[in-house]
GROMACS .gro file of C-alpha atoms in nm:
model
  324
    1MET     CA    1   1.451  -2.087  -0.107
    2GLU     CA    2   1.080  -2.054  -0.181
    3GLN     CA    3   0.980  -2.268   0.117
    4LYS     CA    4   1.205  -2.069   0.348
    5ILE     CA    5   1.055  -1.740   0.232
    6LYS     CA    6   0.701  -1.873   0.267
    7GLN     CA    7   0.772  -1.954   0.629
    8MET     CA    8   0.920  -1.614   0.711
    9PRO     CA    9   0.697  -1.376   0.910
   10LYS     CA   10   0.615  -1.086   0.679
   11ILE     CA   11   0.498  -0.726   0.673
   12ASP     CA   12   0.327  -0.538   0.389
   13LEU     CA   13   0.290  -0.161   0.424
   14HIS     CA   14   0.161  -0.068   0.078
   15CYS     CA   15  -0.139  -0.269  -0.038
   16HIS     CA   16  -0.467  -0.144  -0.186
   17LEU     CA   17  -0.795  -0.307  -0.089
   18ASP     CA   18  -0.965  -0.270  -0.427
   19GLY     CA   19  -0.659  -0.394  -0.617
   20SER     CA   20  -0.640  -0.699  -0.392
   21MET     CA   21  -0.995  -0.834  -0.413
   22THR     CA   22  -0.996  -1.199  -0.511
   23LEU     CA   23  -1.142  -1.310  -0.842
   24GLU     CA   24  -1.393  -1.524  -0.650
   25SER     CA   25  -1.515  -1.223  -0.451
   26VAL     CA   26  -1.556  -1.008  -0.760
   27LYS     CA   27  -1.754  -1.284  -0.930
   28HIS     CA   28  -1.973  -1.336  -0.624
   29ILE     CA   29  -2.052  -0.969  -0.567
   30LEU     CA   30  -2.114  -0.889  -0.934
   31GLY     CA   31  -2.311  -1.209  -0.982
   32ARG     CA   32  -2.147  -1.297  -1.311
   33GLU     CA   33  -1.844  -1.466  -1.459
   34VAL     CA   34  -1.528  -1.252  -1.459
   35ARG     CA   35  -1.218  -1.338  -1.659
   36PRO     CA   36  -0.881  -1.301  -1.479
   37GLU     CA   37  -0.757  -1.055  -1.742
   38GLU     CA   38  -1.041  -0.818  -1.649
   39ILE     CA   39  -0.882  -0.752  -1.310
   40GLN     CA   40  -0.517  -0.851  -1.361
   41ALA     CA   41  -0.262  -0.634  -1.542
   42GLY     CA   42  -0.024  -0.901  -1.665
   43ASP     CA   43   0.325  -0.863  -1.809
   44SER     CA   44   0.193  -0.705  -2.129
   45CYS     CA   45   0.054  -0.398  -1.952
   46GLU     CA   46   0.143  -0.092  -2.159
   47ASN     CA   47   0.126   0.190  -1.902
   48LEU     CA   48  -0.023   0.320  -1.579
   49ALA     CA   49  -0.351   0.413  -1.750
   50GLU     CA   50  -0.404   0.054  -1.865
   51TYR     CA   51  -0.306  -0.072  -1.520
   52LEU     CA   52  -0.568   0.149  -1.355
   53GLU     CA   53  -0.840   0.011  -1.583
   54LYS     CA   54  -0.818  -0.313  -1.384
   55PHE     CA   55  -0.973  -0.139  -1.083
   56THR     CA   56  -1.308  -0.073  -1.252
   57LEU     CA   57  -1.479  -0.399  -1.155
   58PRO     CA   58  -1.335  -0.420  -0.799
   59LEU     CA   59  -1.455  -0.066  -0.729
   60GLN     CA   60  -1.804  -0.165  -0.843
   61CYS     CA   61  -1.791  -0.431  -0.571
   62LEU     CA   62  -1.721  -0.173  -0.299
   63GLN     CA   63  -2.048   0.019  -0.322
   64THR     CA   64  -2.241  -0.166  -0.050
   65ARG     CA   65  -2.177  -0.247   0.316
   66GLU     CA   66  -2.178  -0.615   0.232
   67GLY     CA   67  -1.920  -0.573  -0.044
   68LEU     CA   68  -1.692  -0.358   0.169
   69GLN     CA   69  -1.718  -0.593   0.465
   70ARG     CA   70  -1.650  -0.897   0.252
   71ALA     CA   71  -1.353  -0.726   0.088
   72GLY     CA   72  -1.199  -0.642   0.426
   73ARG     CA   73  -1.258  -0.991   0.563
   74GLU     CA   74  -1.117  -1.179   0.263
   75PHE     CA   75  -0.823  -0.940   0.229
   76LEU     CA   76  -0.688  -1.034   0.570
   77LEU     CA   77  -0.760  -1.405   0.530
   78GLU     CA   78  -0.566  -1.408   0.203
   79ALA     CA   79  -0.274  -1.225   0.364
   80ALA     CA   80  -0.262  -1.486   0.640
   81LYS     CA   81  -0.197  -1.763   0.385
   82GLU     CA   82   0.161  -1.641   0.330
   83ASN     CA   83   0.240  -1.580   0.697
   84ILE     CA   84   0.193  -1.204   0.691
   85ARG     CA   85   0.192  -1.093   1.054
   86TYR     CA   86   0.118  -0.724   1.006
   87ILE     CA   87  -0.032  -0.540   0.711
   88GLU     CA   88  -0.144  -0.187   0.635
   89VAL     CA   89  -0.427  -0.191   0.384
   90ARG     CA   90  -0.528   0.130   0.211
   91PHE     CA   91  -0.841   0.239   0.032
   92ALA     CA   92  -1.026   0.556  -0.070
   93PRO     CA   93  -1.349   0.590   0.131
   94LEU     CA   94  -1.489   0.859  -0.098
   95SER     CA   95  -1.480   0.615  -0.390
   96SER     CA   96  -1.748   0.411  -0.211
   97VAL     CA   97  -1.965   0.694  -0.079
   98ASN     CA   98  -2.305   0.701  -0.251
   99GLU     CA   99  -2.668   0.778  -0.177
  100HIS     CA  100  -2.686   0.469   0.043
  101LEU     CA  101  -2.349   0.495   0.220
  102SER     CA  102  -2.187   0.778   0.415
  103CYS     CA  103  -1.812   0.805   0.463
  104ARG     CA  104  -1.849   0.681   0.821
  105GLN     CA  105  -2.051   0.378   0.712
  106VAL     CA  106  -1.794   0.292   0.444
  107VAL     CA  107  -1.512   0.297   0.698
  108GLU     CA  108  -1.710   0.101   0.956
  109ALA     CA  109  -1.793  -0.171   0.702
  110VAL     CA  110  -1.428  -0.226   0.606
  111LEU     CA  111  -1.316  -0.225   0.969
  112LYS     CA  112  -1.587  -0.475   1.058
  113GLY     CA  113  -1.474  -0.715   0.787
  114LEU     CA  114  -1.110  -0.688   0.895
  115ALA     CA  115  -1.202  -0.745   1.259
  116GLU     CA  116  -1.402  -1.056   1.169
  117ALA     CA  117  -1.104  -1.197   0.981
  118LYS     CA  118  -0.859  -1.122   1.260
  119GLU     CA  119  -1.063  -1.341   1.494
  120GLN     CA  120  -0.992  -1.630   1.257
  121CYS     CA  121  -0.635  -1.566   1.141
  122HIS     CA  122  -0.487  -1.338   1.412
  123VAL     CA  123  -0.307  -1.116   1.159
  124SER     CA  124  -0.255  -0.762   1.286
  125TYR     CA  125  -0.355  -0.477   1.057
  126ASN     CA  126  -0.412  -0.106   1.025
  127VAL     CA  127  -0.597   0.095   0.762
  128ILE     CA  128  -0.462   0.389   0.563
  129VAL     CA  129  -0.732   0.606   0.409
  130CYS     CA  130  -0.654   0.757   0.069
  131ALA     CA  131  -0.740   1.103  -0.050
  132MET     CA  132  -0.762   1.085  -0.429
  133ARG     CA  133  -0.594   1.353  -0.635
  134HIS     CA  134  -0.894   1.398  -0.863
  135HIS     CA  135  -1.143   1.447  -0.578
  136PRO     CA  136  -1.225   1.803  -0.461
  137GLN     CA  137  -0.990   1.883  -0.175
  138GLU     CA  138  -1.271   2.007   0.048
  139ASP     CA  139  -1.427   1.660   0.018
  140SER     CA  140  -1.094   1.497   0.102
  141LEU     CA  141  -1.056   1.715   0.410
  142ALA     CA  142  -1.407   1.626   0.523
  143MET     CA  143  -1.317   1.258   0.478
  144MET     CA  144  -1.003   1.304   0.688
  145LYS     CA  145  -1.204   1.462   0.968
  146VAL     CA  146  -1.443   1.166   0.977
  147CYS     CA  147  -1.160   0.912   0.965
  148ARG     CA  148  -0.962   1.098   1.232
  149GLU     CA  149  -1.219   0.974   1.483
  150PHE     CA  150  -1.102   0.617   1.409
  151LEU     CA  151  -0.731   0.695   1.448
  152GLY     CA  152  -0.584   0.428   1.676
  153GLN     CA  153  -0.902   0.223   1.639
  154GLY     CA  154  -0.824   0.056   1.308
  155ILE     CA  155  -0.712   0.357   1.107
  156CYS     CA  156  -0.347   0.459   1.131
  157ALA     CA  157  -0.274   0.718   0.860
  158VAL     CA  158  -0.384   0.902   0.548
  159ASP     CA  159  -0.241   0.885   0.196
  160LEU     CA  160  -0.262   1.072  -0.134
  161ALA     CA  161  -0.315   0.854  -0.441
  162GLY     CA  162  -0.423   0.886  -0.802
  163ASN     CA  163  -0.288   1.046  -1.118
  164GLU     CA  164   0.037   1.203  -1.000
  165ALA     CA  165   0.131   1.336  -1.343
  166ALA     CA  166  -0.190   1.538  -1.376
  167PHE     CA  167  -0.205   1.646  -1.009
  168PRO     CA  168   0.145   1.729  -0.876
  169MET     CA  169   0.222   1.730  -0.507
  170ARG     CA  170   0.261   2.108  -0.485
  171ASP     CA  171  -0.116   2.143  -0.532
  172PHE     CA  172  -0.181   1.956  -0.207
  173ARG     CA  173   0.033   2.150   0.039
  174ASN     CA  174  -0.268   2.303   0.212
  175LEU     CA  175  -0.453   1.972   0.237
  176PHE     CA  176  -0.165   1.804   0.416
  177ALA     CA  177  -0.104   2.107   0.634
  178GLU     CA  178  -0.459   2.041   0.755
  179ALA     CA  179  -0.378   1.672   0.802
  180LYS     CA  180  -0.089   1.774   1.029
  181LYS     CA  181  -0.323   1.997   1.230
  182LEU     CA  182  -0.552   1.697   1.274
  183GLY     CA  183  -0.260   1.496   1.407
  184PHE     CA  184  -0.292   1.253   1.118
  185PRO     CA  185   0.031   1.073   1.014
  186PHE     CA  186   0.065   1.031   0.640
  187THR     CA  187   0.238   0.857   0.355
  188ILE     CA  188   0.212   0.992   0.000
  189HIS     CA  189   0.225   0.829  -0.343
  190ALA     CA  190   0.509   1.017  -0.511
  191GLY     CA  191   0.779   0.957  -0.767
  192GLU     CA  192   0.578   0.701  -0.961
  193CYS     CA  193   0.577   0.923  -1.270
  194ARG     CA  194   0.949   1.010  -1.281
  195ARG     CA  195   0.910   1.349  -1.109
  196VAL     CA  196   1.154   1.366  -0.821
  197GLU     CA  197   1.017   1.707  -0.717
  198ASN     CA  198   0.695   1.534  -0.608
  199VAL     CA  199   0.894   1.318  -0.366
  200LEU     CA  200   1.078   1.614  -0.217
  201GLU     CA  201   0.755   1.815  -0.190
  202ALA     CA  202   0.587   1.525  -0.009
  203VAL     CA  203   0.877   1.503   0.238
  204GLU     CA  204   0.869   1.877   0.299
  205CYS     CA  205   0.494   1.855   0.363
  206GLY     CA  206   0.565   1.604   0.641
  207ALA     CA  207   0.522   1.260   0.486
  208SER     CA  208   0.706   0.998   0.689
  209ARG     CA  209   0.685   0.748   0.404
  210ILE     CA  210   0.677   0.764   0.026
  211GLY     CA  211   0.473   0.528  -0.191
  212HIS     CA  212   0.701   0.396  -0.470
  213GLY     CA  213   0.954   0.682  -0.485
  214ILE     CA  214   1.105   0.550  -0.808
  215ALA     CA  215   1.186   0.902  -0.933
  216LEU     CA  216   1.460   0.924  -0.669
  217GLN     CA  217   1.668   0.707  -0.901
  218GLY     CA  218   1.977   0.892  -1.018
  219HIS     CA  219   1.926   1.184  -0.776
  220PRO     CA  220   2.179   1.140  -0.493
  221GLU     CA  221   2.094   1.470  -0.325
  222ALA     CA  222   1.724   1.385  -0.309
  223MET     CA  223   1.808   1.038  -0.181
  224LYS     CA  224   2.024   1.190   0.091
  225VAL     CA  225   1.733   1.407   0.206
  226CYS     CA  226   1.517   1.095   0.242
  227ALA     CA  227   1.793   0.890   0.403
  228ASP     CA  228   1.879   1.161   0.657
  229ARG     CA  229   1.514   1.193   0.758
  230ARG     CA  230   1.465   0.816   0.773
  231ILE     CA  231   1.178   0.830   0.522
  232GLY     CA  232   1.033   0.487   0.449
  233ILE     CA  233   1.037   0.403   0.077
  234GLU     CA  234   0.749   0.168  -0.008
  235MET     CA  235   0.885  -0.019  -0.310
  236CYS     CA  236   0.648  -0.240  -0.511
  237PRO     CA  237   0.863  -0.406  -0.780
  238THR     CA  238   0.606  -0.602  -0.982
  239SER     CA  239   0.365  -0.309  -0.995
  240ASN     CA  240   0.644  -0.062  -1.078
  241LEU     CA  241   0.748  -0.270  -1.377
  242GLN     CA  242   0.391  -0.324  -1.497
  243THR     CA  243   0.316   0.049  -1.492
  244HIS     CA  244   0.657   0.129  -1.645
  245ALA     CA  245   0.746   0.350  -1.350
  246ALA     CA  246   1.082   0.172  -1.372
  247ASP     CA  247   1.278  -0.045  -1.611
  248GLY     CA  248   1.344  -0.403  -1.504
  249LYS     CA  249   1.712  -0.390  -1.601
  250THR     CA  250   1.779  -0.080  -1.393
  251TYR     CA  251   1.525  -0.119  -1.113
  252PRO     CA  252   1.673   0.097  -0.834
  253ILE     CA  253   1.632  -0.128  -0.531
  254ARG     CA  254   2.008  -0.185  -0.499
  255GLU     CA  255   2.083   0.181  -0.569
  256PHE     CA  256   1.840   0.288  -0.297
  257MET     CA  257   1.992   0.046  -0.048
  258ASP     CA  258   2.346   0.161  -0.128
  259GLU     CA  259   2.239   0.524  -0.071
  260GLY     CA  260   2.108   0.438   0.275
  261LEU     CA  261   1.738   0.466   0.202
  262CYS     CA  262   1.495   0.287   0.431
  263VAL     CA  263   1.361   0.042   0.173
  264THR     CA  264   1.054  -0.171   0.237
  265LEU     CA  265   0.916  -0.439   0.004
  266ASN     CA  266   0.543  -0.437  -0.071
  267THR     CA  267   0.277  -0.570  -0.308
  268ASP     CA  268   0.073  -0.260  -0.405
  269ASN     CA  269  -0.212  -0.470  -0.551
  270ARG     CA  270  -0.214  -0.840  -0.482
  271THR     CA  271  -0.471  -0.925  -0.748
  272VAL     CA  272  -0.413  -0.661  -1.016
  273SER     CA  273  -0.041  -0.742  -1.013
  274ASN     CA  274  -0.099  -1.113  -0.940
  275THR     CA  275   0.158  -1.100  -0.663
  276SER     CA  276   0.228  -1.157  -0.294
  277ILE     CA  277   0.506  -1.063  -0.057
  278THR     CA  278   0.649  -1.411  -0.110
  279LYS     CA  279   0.659  -1.353  -0.488
  280GLU     CA  280   0.814  -1.007  -0.443
  281MET     CA  281   1.088  -1.150  -0.220
  282LEU     CA  282   1.167  -1.428  -0.465
  283PHE     CA  283   1.165  -1.183  -0.756
  284VAL     CA  284   1.416  -0.939  -0.605
  285GLN     CA  285   1.641  -1.224  -0.495
  286ARG     CA  286   1.650  -1.379  -0.841
  287SER     CA  287   1.659  -1.054  -1.038
  288TYR     CA  288   1.870  -0.820  -0.825
  289GLY     CA  289   2.080  -1.043  -0.601
  290ILE     CA  290   1.904  -0.949  -0.277
  291THR     CA  291   2.033  -1.174   0.000
  292ASP     CA  292   1.838  -1.346   0.277
  293GLY     CA  293   1.987  -1.101   0.523
  294GLU     CA  294   1.871  -0.808   0.312
  295LEU     CA  295   1.519  -0.950   0.294
  296GLU     CA  296   1.524  -0.966   0.672
  297ARG     CA  297   1.643  -0.605   0.684
  298PHE     CA  298   1.348  -0.498   0.466
  299GLN     CA  299   1.110  -0.655   0.716
  300LEU     CA  300   1.277  -0.499   1.019
  301GLN     CA  301   1.273  -0.161   0.846
  302ALA     CA  302   0.906  -0.210   0.764
  303ALA     CA  303   0.831  -0.267   1.131
  304ASP     CA  304   1.033   0.042   1.218
  305VAL     CA  305   0.857   0.282   0.976
  306SER     CA  306   0.511   0.127   1.006
  307PHE     CA  307   0.227   0.328   1.153
  308ALA     CA  308   0.180   0.062   1.422
  309ASP     CA  309   0.196   0.168   1.784
  310ASP     CA  310   0.506   0.098   1.992
  311GLN     CA  311   0.359  -0.216   2.149
  312GLU     CA  312   0.290  -0.367   1.805
  313LYS     CA  313   0.636  -0.272   1.682
  314GLN     CA  314   0.794  -0.446   1.981
  315ARG     CA  315   0.587  -0.755   1.904
  316LEU     CA  316   0.703  -0.755   1.541
  317TRP     CA  317   1.069  -0.705   1.632
  318LYS     CA  318   1.048  -0.990   1.884
  319LEU     CA  319   0.878  -1.210   1.627
  320TRP     CA  320   1.160  -1.151   1.382
  321LYS     CA  321   1.434  -1.222   1.634
  322GLU     CA  322   1.266  -1.550   1.726
  323SER     CA  323   1.242  -1.652   1.360
  324LEU     CA  324   1.610  -1.594   1.278
   0.00000   0.00000   0.00000
């Protein structure tokens, strides 16, 4: 089973750059020894706050052009090792802006690293830029305007991430109304803190995908809204269990599928959660009875709701048909 899954062509639509930096990269950039537990959450993680602490050191590594470029390059090379054929990597440019780096320079550095890696591994990618909930919204809008110039040239969409419990979705209606005016597609982190209203608000604002969406569990009317609108649900099982967004015994992947939701399977943070798409596939098969055919459906749905252009989607669909 494991060998078969390793060989499958794969897609990952929800993966953070900072949470996926390799231990070797963090050590190299910081110039010191780093213990795995400093950047990995582990099974004993108590809550989302503890999980987020693991991003401290990786973010320190993303404060120079060299660090950003290296992170982008190694991210794609690591993804290639498990036969990922298309990946959407997300990061928050404003978290790397400093007196030496503008928003434009931050974005250019990451895109340069990704492009260098693609020449070696030929994995297709796009970048989702994250507005952070705790950042001033005028700064986030300025970031969107800069990144809009790269739309279709490496950047594919914008996202909203951060502390959902402290900053509910209703506070960001105006920001994403502006994103729509800019012609920027978007996905939104919502429903990770058990508040289904954040998911519905994100959908009403125009999100075509929802990051996590766990709070839809047990809400058939809300699930129907998402199913009817073909909203992509970016599920990240290992991360969801580590942050206690969901309980392992009642993880809603089967419920979501039965309700007709467009489920996709993703990693969230390859290093912080010590995972990969291969591990996520094996986990849901062993824990929730997901069949090979259902794993294939997740991948086809991922291609369908991705922010890739039509030519790339056709390539991915063809790739899957040839692999079956």
